Every structure is written in C-alpha cells, then in structure tokens.
XYZ file of C-alpha atoms in Angstrom:
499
model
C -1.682 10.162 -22.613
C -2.019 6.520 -23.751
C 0.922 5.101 -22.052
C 0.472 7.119 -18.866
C -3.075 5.626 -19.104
C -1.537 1.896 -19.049
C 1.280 2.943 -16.847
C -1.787 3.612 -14.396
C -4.045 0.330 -15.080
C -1.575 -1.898 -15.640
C -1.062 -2.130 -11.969
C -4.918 -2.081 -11.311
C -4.979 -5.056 -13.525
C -2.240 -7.086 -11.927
C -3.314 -6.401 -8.880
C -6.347 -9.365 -8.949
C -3.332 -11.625 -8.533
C -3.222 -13.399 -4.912
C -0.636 -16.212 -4.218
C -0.010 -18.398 -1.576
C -2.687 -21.353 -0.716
C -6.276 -20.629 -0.209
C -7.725 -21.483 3.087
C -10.040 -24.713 2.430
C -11.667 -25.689 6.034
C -10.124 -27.538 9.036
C -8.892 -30.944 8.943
C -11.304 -34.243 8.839
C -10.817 -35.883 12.182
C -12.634 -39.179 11.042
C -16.153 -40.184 10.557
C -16.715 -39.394 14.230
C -15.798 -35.216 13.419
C -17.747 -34.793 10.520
C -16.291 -31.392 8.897
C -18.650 -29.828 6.138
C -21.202 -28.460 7.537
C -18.541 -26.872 10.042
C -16.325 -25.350 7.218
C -19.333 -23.526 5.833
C -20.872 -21.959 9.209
C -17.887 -20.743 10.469
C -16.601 -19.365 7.211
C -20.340 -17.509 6.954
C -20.223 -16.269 10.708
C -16.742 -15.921 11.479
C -17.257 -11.859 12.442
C -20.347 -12.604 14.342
C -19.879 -12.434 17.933
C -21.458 -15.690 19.973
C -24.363 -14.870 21.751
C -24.330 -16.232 25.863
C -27.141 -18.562 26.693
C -28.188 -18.380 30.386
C -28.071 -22.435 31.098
C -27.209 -21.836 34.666
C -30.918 -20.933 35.193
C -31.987 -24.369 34.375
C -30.636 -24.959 38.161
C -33.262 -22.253 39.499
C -31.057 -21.055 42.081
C -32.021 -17.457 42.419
C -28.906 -16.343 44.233
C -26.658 -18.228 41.519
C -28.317 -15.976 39.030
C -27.281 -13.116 40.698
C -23.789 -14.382 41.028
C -23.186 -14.872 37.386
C -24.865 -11.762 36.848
C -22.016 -10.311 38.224
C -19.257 -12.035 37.203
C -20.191 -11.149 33.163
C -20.463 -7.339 34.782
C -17.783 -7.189 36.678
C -14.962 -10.023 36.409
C -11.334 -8.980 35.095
C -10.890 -11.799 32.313
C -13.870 -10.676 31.131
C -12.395 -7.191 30.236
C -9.458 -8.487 29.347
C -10.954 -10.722 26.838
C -13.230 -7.500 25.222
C -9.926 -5.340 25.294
C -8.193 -7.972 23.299
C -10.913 -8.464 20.953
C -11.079 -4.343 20.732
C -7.074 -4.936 19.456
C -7.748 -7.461 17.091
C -10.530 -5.805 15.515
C -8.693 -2.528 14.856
C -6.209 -4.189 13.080
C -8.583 -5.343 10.531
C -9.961 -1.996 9.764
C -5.630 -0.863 9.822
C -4.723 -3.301 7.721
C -7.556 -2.842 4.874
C -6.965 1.357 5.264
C -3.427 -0.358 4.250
C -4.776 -1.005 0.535
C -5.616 2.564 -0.237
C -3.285 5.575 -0.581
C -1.988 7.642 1.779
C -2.273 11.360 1.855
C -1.094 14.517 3.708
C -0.094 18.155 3.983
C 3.126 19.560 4.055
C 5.216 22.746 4.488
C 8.609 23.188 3.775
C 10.831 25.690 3.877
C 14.490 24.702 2.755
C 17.743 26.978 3.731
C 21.349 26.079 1.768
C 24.465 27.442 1.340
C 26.847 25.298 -0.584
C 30.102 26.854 -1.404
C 31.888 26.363 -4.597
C 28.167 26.224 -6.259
C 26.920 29.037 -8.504
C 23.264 28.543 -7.742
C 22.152 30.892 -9.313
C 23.809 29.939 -12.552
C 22.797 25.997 -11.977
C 19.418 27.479 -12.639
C 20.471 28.522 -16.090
C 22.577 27.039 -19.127
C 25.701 25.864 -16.868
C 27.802 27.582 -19.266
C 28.697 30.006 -16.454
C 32.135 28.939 -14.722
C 32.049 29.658 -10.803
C 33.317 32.462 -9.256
C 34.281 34.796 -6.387
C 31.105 36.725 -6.816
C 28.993 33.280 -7.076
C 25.720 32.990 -4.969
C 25.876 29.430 -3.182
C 22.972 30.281 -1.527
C 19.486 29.563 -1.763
C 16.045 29.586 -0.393
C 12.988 27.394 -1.342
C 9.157 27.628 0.238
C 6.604 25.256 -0.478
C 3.236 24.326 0.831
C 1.116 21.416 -0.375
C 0.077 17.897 -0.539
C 1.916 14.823 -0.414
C 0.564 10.892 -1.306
C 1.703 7.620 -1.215
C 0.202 3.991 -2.675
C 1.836 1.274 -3.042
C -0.227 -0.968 -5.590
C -0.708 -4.557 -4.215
C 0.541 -6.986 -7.397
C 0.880 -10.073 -5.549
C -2.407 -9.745 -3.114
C -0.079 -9.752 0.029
C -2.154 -6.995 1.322
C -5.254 -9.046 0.539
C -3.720 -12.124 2.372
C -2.810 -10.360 5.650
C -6.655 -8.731 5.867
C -7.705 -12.164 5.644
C -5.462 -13.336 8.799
C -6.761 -10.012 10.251
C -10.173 -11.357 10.147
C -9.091 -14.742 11.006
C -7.443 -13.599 14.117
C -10.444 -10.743 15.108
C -12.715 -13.880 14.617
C -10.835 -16.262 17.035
C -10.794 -12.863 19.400
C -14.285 -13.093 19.399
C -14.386 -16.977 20.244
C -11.961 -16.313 22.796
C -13.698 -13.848 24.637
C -16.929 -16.297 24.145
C -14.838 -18.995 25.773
C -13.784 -16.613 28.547
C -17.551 -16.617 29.486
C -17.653 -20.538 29.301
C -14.912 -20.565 32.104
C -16.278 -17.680 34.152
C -19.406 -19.362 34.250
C -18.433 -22.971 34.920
C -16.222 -21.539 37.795
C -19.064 -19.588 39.285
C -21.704 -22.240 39.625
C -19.202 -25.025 40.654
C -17.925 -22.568 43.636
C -21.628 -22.420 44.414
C -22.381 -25.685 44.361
C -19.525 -26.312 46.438
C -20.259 -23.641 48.716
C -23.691 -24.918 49.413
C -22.568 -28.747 49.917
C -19.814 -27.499 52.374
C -22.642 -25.389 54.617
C -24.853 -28.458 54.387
C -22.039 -30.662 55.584
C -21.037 -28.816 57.721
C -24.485 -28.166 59.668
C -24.801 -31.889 59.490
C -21.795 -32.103 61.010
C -22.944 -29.765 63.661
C -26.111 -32.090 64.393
C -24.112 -35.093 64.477
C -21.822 -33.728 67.254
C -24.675 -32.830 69.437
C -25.466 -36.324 68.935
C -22.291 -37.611 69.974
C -21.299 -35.630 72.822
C -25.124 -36.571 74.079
C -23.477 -40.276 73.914
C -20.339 -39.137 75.353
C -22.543 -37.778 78.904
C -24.288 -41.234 78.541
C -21.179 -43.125 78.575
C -19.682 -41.522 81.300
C -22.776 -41.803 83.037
C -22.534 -45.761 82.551
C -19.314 -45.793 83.618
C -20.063 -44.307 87.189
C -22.854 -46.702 87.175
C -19.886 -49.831 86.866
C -22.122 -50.925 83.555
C -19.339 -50.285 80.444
C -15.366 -50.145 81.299
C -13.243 -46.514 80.714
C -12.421 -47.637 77.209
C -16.188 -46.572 76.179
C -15.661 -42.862 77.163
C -12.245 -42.683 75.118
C -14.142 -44.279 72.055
C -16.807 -41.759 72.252
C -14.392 -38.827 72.877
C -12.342 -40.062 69.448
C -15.195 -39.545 67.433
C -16.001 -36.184 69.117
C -12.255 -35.130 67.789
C -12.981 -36.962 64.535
C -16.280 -34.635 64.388
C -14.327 -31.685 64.762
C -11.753 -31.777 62.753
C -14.423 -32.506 59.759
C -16.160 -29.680 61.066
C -12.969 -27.348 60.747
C -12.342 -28.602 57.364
C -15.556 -27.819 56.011
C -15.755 -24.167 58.117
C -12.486 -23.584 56.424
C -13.692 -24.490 52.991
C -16.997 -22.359 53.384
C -14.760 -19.577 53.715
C -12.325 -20.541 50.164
C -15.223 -20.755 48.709
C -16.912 -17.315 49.649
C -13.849 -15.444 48.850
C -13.657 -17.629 45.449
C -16.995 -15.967 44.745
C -16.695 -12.694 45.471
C -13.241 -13.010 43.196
C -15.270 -14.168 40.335
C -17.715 -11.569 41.047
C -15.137 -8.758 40.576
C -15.668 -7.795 44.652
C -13.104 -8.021 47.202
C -13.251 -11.233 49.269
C -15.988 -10.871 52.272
C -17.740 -8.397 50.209
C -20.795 -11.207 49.348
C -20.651 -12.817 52.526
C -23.879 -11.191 53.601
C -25.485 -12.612 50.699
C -24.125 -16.197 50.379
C -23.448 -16.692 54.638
C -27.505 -18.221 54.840
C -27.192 -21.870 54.045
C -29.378 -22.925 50.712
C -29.860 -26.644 49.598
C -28.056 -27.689 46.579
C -29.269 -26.498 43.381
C -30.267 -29.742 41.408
C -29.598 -29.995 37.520
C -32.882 -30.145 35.461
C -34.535 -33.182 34.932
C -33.472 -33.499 30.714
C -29.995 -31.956 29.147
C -30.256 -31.902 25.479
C -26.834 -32.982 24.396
C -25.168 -32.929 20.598
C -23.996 -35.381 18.463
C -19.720 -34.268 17.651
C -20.285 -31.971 14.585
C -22.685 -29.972 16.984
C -19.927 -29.997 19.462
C -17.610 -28.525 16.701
C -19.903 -25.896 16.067
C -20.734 -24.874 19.371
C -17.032 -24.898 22.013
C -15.819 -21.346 21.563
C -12.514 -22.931 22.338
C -12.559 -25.327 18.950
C -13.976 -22.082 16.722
C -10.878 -19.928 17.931
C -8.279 -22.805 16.665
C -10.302 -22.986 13.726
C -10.061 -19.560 13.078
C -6.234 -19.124 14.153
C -5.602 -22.392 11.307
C -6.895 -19.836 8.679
C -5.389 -16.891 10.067
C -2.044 -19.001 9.853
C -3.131 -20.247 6.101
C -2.977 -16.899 5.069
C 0.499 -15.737 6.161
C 1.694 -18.191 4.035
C 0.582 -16.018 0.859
C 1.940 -12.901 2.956
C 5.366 -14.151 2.891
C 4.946 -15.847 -0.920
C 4.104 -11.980 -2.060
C 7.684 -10.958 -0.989
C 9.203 -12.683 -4.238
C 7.007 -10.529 -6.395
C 7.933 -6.907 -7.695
C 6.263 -3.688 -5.506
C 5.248 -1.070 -7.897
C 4.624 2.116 -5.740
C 3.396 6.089 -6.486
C 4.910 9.066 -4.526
C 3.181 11.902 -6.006
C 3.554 16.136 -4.478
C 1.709 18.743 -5.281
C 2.584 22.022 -3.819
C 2.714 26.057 -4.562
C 5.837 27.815 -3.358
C 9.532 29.304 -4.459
C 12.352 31.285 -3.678
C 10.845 33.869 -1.027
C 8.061 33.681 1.520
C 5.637 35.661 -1.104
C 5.643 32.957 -3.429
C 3.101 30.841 -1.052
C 0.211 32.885 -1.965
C 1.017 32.974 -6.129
C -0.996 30.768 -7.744
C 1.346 30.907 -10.699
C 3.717 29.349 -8.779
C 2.675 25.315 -8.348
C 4.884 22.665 -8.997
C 3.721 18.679 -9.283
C 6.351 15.974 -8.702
C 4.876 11.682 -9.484
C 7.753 9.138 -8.447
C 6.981 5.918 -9.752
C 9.088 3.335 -8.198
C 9.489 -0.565 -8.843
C 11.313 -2.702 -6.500
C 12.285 -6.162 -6.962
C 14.535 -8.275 -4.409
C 16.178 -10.435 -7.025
C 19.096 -11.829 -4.865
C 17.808 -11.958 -0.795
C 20.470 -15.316 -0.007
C 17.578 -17.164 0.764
C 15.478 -15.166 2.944
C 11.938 -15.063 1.469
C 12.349 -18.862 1.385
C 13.320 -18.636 5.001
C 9.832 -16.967 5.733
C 7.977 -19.271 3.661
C 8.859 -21.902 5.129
C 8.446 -20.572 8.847
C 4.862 -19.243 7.548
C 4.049 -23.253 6.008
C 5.386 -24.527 9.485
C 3.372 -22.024 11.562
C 0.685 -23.038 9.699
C 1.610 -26.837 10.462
C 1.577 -25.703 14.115
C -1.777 -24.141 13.699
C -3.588 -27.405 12.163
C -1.682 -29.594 14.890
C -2.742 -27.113 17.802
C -6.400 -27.490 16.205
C -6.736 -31.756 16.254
C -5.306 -31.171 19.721
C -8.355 -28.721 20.693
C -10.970 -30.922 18.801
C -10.064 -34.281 20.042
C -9.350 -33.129 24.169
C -12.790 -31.392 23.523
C -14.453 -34.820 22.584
C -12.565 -36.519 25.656
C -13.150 -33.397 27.808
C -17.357 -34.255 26.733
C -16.835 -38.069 27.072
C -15.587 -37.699 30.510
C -18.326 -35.094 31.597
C -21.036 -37.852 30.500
C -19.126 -40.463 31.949
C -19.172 -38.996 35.604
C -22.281 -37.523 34.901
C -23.852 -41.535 34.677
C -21.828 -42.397 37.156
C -23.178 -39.764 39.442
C -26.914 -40.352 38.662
C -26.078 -43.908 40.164
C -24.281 -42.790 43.201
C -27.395 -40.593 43.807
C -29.824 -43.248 43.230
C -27.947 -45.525 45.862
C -27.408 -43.260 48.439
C -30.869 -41.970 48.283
C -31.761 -45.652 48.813
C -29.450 -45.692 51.985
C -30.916 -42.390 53.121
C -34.534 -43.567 52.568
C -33.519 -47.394 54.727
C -31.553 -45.195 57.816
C -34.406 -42.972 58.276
C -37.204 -45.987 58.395
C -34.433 -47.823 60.651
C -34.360 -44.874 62.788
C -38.075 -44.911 63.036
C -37.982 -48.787 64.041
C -35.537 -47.452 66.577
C -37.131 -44.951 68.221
C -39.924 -47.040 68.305
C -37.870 -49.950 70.549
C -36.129 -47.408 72.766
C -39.760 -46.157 73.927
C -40.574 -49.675 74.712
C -37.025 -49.699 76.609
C -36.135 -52.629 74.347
C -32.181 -50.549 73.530
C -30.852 -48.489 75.178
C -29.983 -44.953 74.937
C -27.227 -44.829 73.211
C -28.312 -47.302 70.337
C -31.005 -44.769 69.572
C -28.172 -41.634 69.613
C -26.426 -44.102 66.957
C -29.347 -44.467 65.227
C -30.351 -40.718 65.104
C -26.727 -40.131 63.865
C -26.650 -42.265 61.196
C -30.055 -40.727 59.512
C -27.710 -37.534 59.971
C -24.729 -38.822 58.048
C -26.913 -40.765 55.515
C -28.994 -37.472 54.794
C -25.188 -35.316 54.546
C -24.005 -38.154 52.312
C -26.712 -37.554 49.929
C -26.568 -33.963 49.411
C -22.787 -34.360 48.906
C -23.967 -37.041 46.156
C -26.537 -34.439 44.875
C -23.655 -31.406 44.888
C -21.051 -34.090 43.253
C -24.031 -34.770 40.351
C -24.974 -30.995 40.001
C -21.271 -30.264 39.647
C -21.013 -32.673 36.764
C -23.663 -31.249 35.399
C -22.143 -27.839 35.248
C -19.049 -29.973 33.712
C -20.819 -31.431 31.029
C -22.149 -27.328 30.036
C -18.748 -26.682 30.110
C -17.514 -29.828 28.085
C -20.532 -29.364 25.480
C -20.469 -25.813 24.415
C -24.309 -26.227 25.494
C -24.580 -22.003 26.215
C -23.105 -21.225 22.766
C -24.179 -21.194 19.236
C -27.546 -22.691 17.694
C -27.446 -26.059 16.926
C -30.486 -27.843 14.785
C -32.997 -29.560 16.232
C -31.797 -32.670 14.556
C -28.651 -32.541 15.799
C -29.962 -32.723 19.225
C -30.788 -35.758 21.318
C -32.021 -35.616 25.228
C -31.001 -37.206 28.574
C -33.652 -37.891 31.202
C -32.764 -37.117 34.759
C -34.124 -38.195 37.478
C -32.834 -36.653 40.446
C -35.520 -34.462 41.226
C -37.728 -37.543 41.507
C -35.378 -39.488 43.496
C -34.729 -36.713 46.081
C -38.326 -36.066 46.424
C -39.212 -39.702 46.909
C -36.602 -39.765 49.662
C-alpha cells in the first residue's frame, strides 16, 4: 500500500515543476514608453473585456448617434470579431479540462476464433498439448468504465493555458479595436458626407450666380459694351461649376452607400435619413489627451500585441516540456465474461491500471527544432509589438499635428469668410448707388459663397482630424488617471460663431 501510495504522489509532487521562461512584461521602448505601470494593469485585467466609451457624442450630432448605434448592432466585423473571441475563449476552458482526467463508459463484446489455440486450456496450467478436439474459440462481454490522465511533470499543460489566456485576452482587445475602426469610419463618412452636401449646395448657389453673369454678359455684348471673349469666359466657369458639382453629387452618393455598409444595411437603405443636408458636426471645444504610458494602456491595438508577446512567451515552455518524461494512468473497470449473463453478476468485475512512462531519449534533434521555432516566434512577437507601440505614437503625433494645423486653417479662413462677407456688404452698397456694375456685385455675391463653402470644408477637414486623433489616442477605451491626463482648448466653436 506504501509504494502504490508514492507511485500515486510522486507524480502529484513533480508536477509543481514548470520550465521554459516566465513571461516578465513587454519591452522598454525608452524613457518616452514608460513600461511598469503597463506590465501590472494588463497582467491584472488581461480577461476583462474593454468597455466602449461613446466619444462620438462629444460632436452632438444626433443623427451620427444613431449611425454608430447601428454599426455596433449591426456591422459584420463586429460579429466577426465576437465569434473569434467566442473561439479563443473556449479554448481556454479546453485546454485547462486538458489537466484533469478523462473518463467514459464502455461496452464490449469480443468474438475470436484462433485455430491451433486451445483456449480453453490457455485458461488453465498450459500443460495441456493442443489438439483435434481443441476449442479456439472464445467469447468475452464486458461493460464498464474507462479513464485516462496523463500527469503534467514538466507544466507543459500549465504553459499552453497560459498562451490560452494570452491569446483569449488579445481576442478581447481585438474585438475592442474592431470598435475603434468601426467607429472612426462611421463618423469620418459622416463628416464627409455632410461637407460634400454643403459643397455641393454652395456650389449650386454659386452657379445661379454665374449663369446670372453669363445673361449679363451676353446682354453687354448685344449692347457693343464687352467683346465675345466675355461670354466664353463666363460660360468656362459655368462648365468649371459643373463638373465640381458632379464630383461632389457623385461623392454624396459613395458616401451614403459607405454608411449604410457600416451600418450593416444595404446601400440606399439610409438615404431617407441622411439625404437632408446638416451642417458639419464641430469637435468639442477641449480633448483631454494622454501622456504615452496612457496611450499604452488605452489602444486596443497595442494591448492585443502585448498580449500575443506573452501568449508567444509561453509556447516556449510548451515545447521545453517535450524533453521531459510523460507519466500517464489508463485505468478500466468493468463487470462482464464469457456469455451475455455475466453482465448482470456482480461477482464478475474485473479492474485493469496501466501505468505508462514515456521518454523520447533520441528525437535527431527535433524538440530542439521546436524550441527554437517557439524562442523565434516569440522574437517575432516582441518585434511585431515595438512595431505596434512606436506606429501608435507616430499614428498620435500625426493626428495632433494636423489637428494644429487644422485649428489654423480654420482660424484663417474664418477670417477670409468674415472680410468677403463685409466686402460684399461694401458692394452691394456701391452697386445701389450705380457706382459698379452688375456683374461686379454677382462676383462679389459669389465670392461670400465660395469663402463661406471654403470654411465648412476647413471645419469638416478639422472635425475629421478630430475623429483621427480618437482613433490615434485610444481616447474611447480604458480608464486612464486623472494625472495622466492633460487638456487641449479648442476654439472652433467660438471662431465659427464669431464669423
């Protein structure tokens, strides 16, 4: 009883043994990427799914709202992204039911006839020579239970549950990211959408403008006061107006099919809801922005390589387990014999334990061979993740830097909006007095037109790199500290409203 008693915890024992490296956080990047405070969130909360923020309704666009309303509902990548994190999940909970033994029911019922064998007398001292008169046959019933467990010595089975969870983890940041994307495309479409309906109804007014100087000219012309070449200028930019015009129709419509796409609908299905022109949806006047370990913390995209580098960490002690010995049980316990009656005699039960150790002493080299391809996948892994962390930082350096850049291109264009419509005043003014003419008040007019057009395309352009720099930021995921945060004031509002 003593030695079966070892036989039985010696494996228990030697199974608190895990090899192969243990995962220690993502590379430092520099002092500009600090890592700590990263390591130790995302090794606490690496099963907890993000949570969305709603920053698009800082733009307080009602109809936007109900656009990315939809999109979470309904988009494909969305589902793809849950079915995928589904997957990845259930091969956690596989791969721990992997640790524990395996059990089942069985009924056999075995039929021989082996000629030249005295059956009959195998079952008793051998002594027996064979004969004529021999019985090779024989019959065998049994019905019982069956189990398997393989005892985990060199925590290989402990190692792959800790990929498992590396990789459900980066499942999870995956399908956050999906959201990031499906987001970011929905409210740039709408912006874009709503600067190609204002452009184009400028567009619109302009050409009523211009074909107004187009009757004057030929007028003029009659009259002997301006040569033929007037009416072919004015007829040019006519044309000119047009086939702007066309361009922007044309991308009204990309864009409204774009939506409904995103919005899981078939393309014209939103057109009711989108076809009445709306102005521009302008970005709030302060974004809170991070400082880079925030950023870290917060892009779904970064957490998912972060998680894969672990998940990849931990193959290496899968393969490194493969040089160890495998101790396994096979253990059957049944009630049965020679005839059908037998199933139902207690009397009758017969036990079988297998224990079995294997040991691949001589492999030519290929448990090394997956080491090594586990320690380079790894490599790959921790590559792949500076290349996610620093095209994040450029990705957010970028946003900000067209984001300022923006801001200024607003601010002078509302200045240039805010001059042609008090020079179109002044205008107006002179061509009552009959100081100009006609047509240098039709100019006039058209310019306030353009000026105002060029100004909500500047407003669209800055709301768009607003959505960019939500996007860039990871701003609608994860909770960063107050004191990590710092704020941008924006103006726009202001400047629009002054102008």
């Amino acid at each position: 009883m003593t030695n079966f008693r070892g036989l039985v915890l010696a494996p228990l024992l030697l199974g608190g043994c895990v090899v192969g490296p243990d995962y220690a956080g993502p590379p430092g990047l520099g002092r500009a990427a600090p890592q700590s405070k990263f390591v130790r969130q995302t090794a606490s909360t690496s099963t907890i799914d993000p949570a969305v923020a709603e920053w698009w309704t800082a733009l307080q666009d009602p109809v936007l709202n109900e656009l990315e309303r939809r999109a979470l509902a309904a988009n494909p990548s969305i589902d793809v992204a849950q079915a995928r994190l589904r997957q990845a999940r259930a091969s956690v909970r596989q791969e721990r039911a992997n640790r524990f033994p395996k059990a089942g029911a069985q009924a056999t019922g075995i039929f021989a006839d082996l000629p030249g064998i005295d059956l009959q007398s195998a079952q008793g001292n051998g002594a027996t020579p064979p004969s004529q008169d021999a019985d090779s046959s024989l019959q065998f019933f049994n019905l019982g239970l069956n189990a398997n467990w393989e005892i985990d010595l060199a925590g290989g089975q402990i190692r792959k549950i800790e990929s498992a969870n590396a990789l459900a983890a980066a499942a999870s940041y995956n399908a956050a990211d999906s959201h990031v994307q499906l987001t970011a495309d929905v409210a740039q479409s709408y912006t874009n959408l709503r600067d190609r309906q204002q452009r184009a109804a400028a567009l619109r007014g302009g050409l009523d403008l211009q074909k107004q100087q187009l009757g004057l000219a030929r007028q003029r012309f009659q009259q002997g006061t301006v040569p033929a070449f007037a009416i072919g200028q004015a007829n040019r930019a006519i044309q000119a107006t047009n086939g702007d015009l066309a361009t922007a129709e044309a991308e009204i419509g990309i864009y409204l099919n774009a939506l409904a796409v995103l919005a899981g609908e078939a393309p014209g299905r939103l057109d009711s809801l989108l076809a009445v022109p709306r102005d521009v949806p302008l970005p709030p006047q302060v974004v809170a922005i991070g400082d880079p370990a925030s950023l870290l913390r917060r892009r779904p995209d970064i957490r998912a390589a972060e998680r894969n580098l672990a998940a990849t960490t931990a193959r290496i002690g899968v393969a490194e387990a493969a040089r160890f010995p495998k101790i396994s049980f096979m253990g059957i316990l049944g009630i049965g014999g020679t005839s059908v009656g037998d199933l139902v005699d207690l009397g009758n039960i017969s036990n079988i334990a297998v224990p079995q150790l294997q040991w691949g002493l001589l492999d030519f080299g290929r448990t090394s061979a997956q080491i090594t391809q586990a320690r380079a996948g790894r490599d790959e892994a921790e590559a792949q993740y500076r290349q996610v962390v620093l095209g994040a930082f450029q990705d957010a350096e970028n946003s900000l830097a067209r984001f300022a850049q923006q801001r200024r291109n607003v601010a002078a264009l509302a200045e240039i909006k805010r001059s042609a419509d008090e020079s179109d005043i002044l205008t107006q003014q002179r061509f009552q007095r009959q100081v100009i003419s006609r047509s240098d008040a039709l100019e006039s007019g058209r310019q306030k037109v353009l000026a105002a057009s060029n100004l909500q395309s500047a407003v669209a352009a800055l709301t768009a790199s607003y959505v960019a720099i939500q996007k860039s930021l990871g701003l609608g995921w994860g909770e960063p500290t107050d004191s990590s945060l710092g704020s941008t004031p924006l103006n726009t509002s202001e400047i629009i409203s002054k102008n």
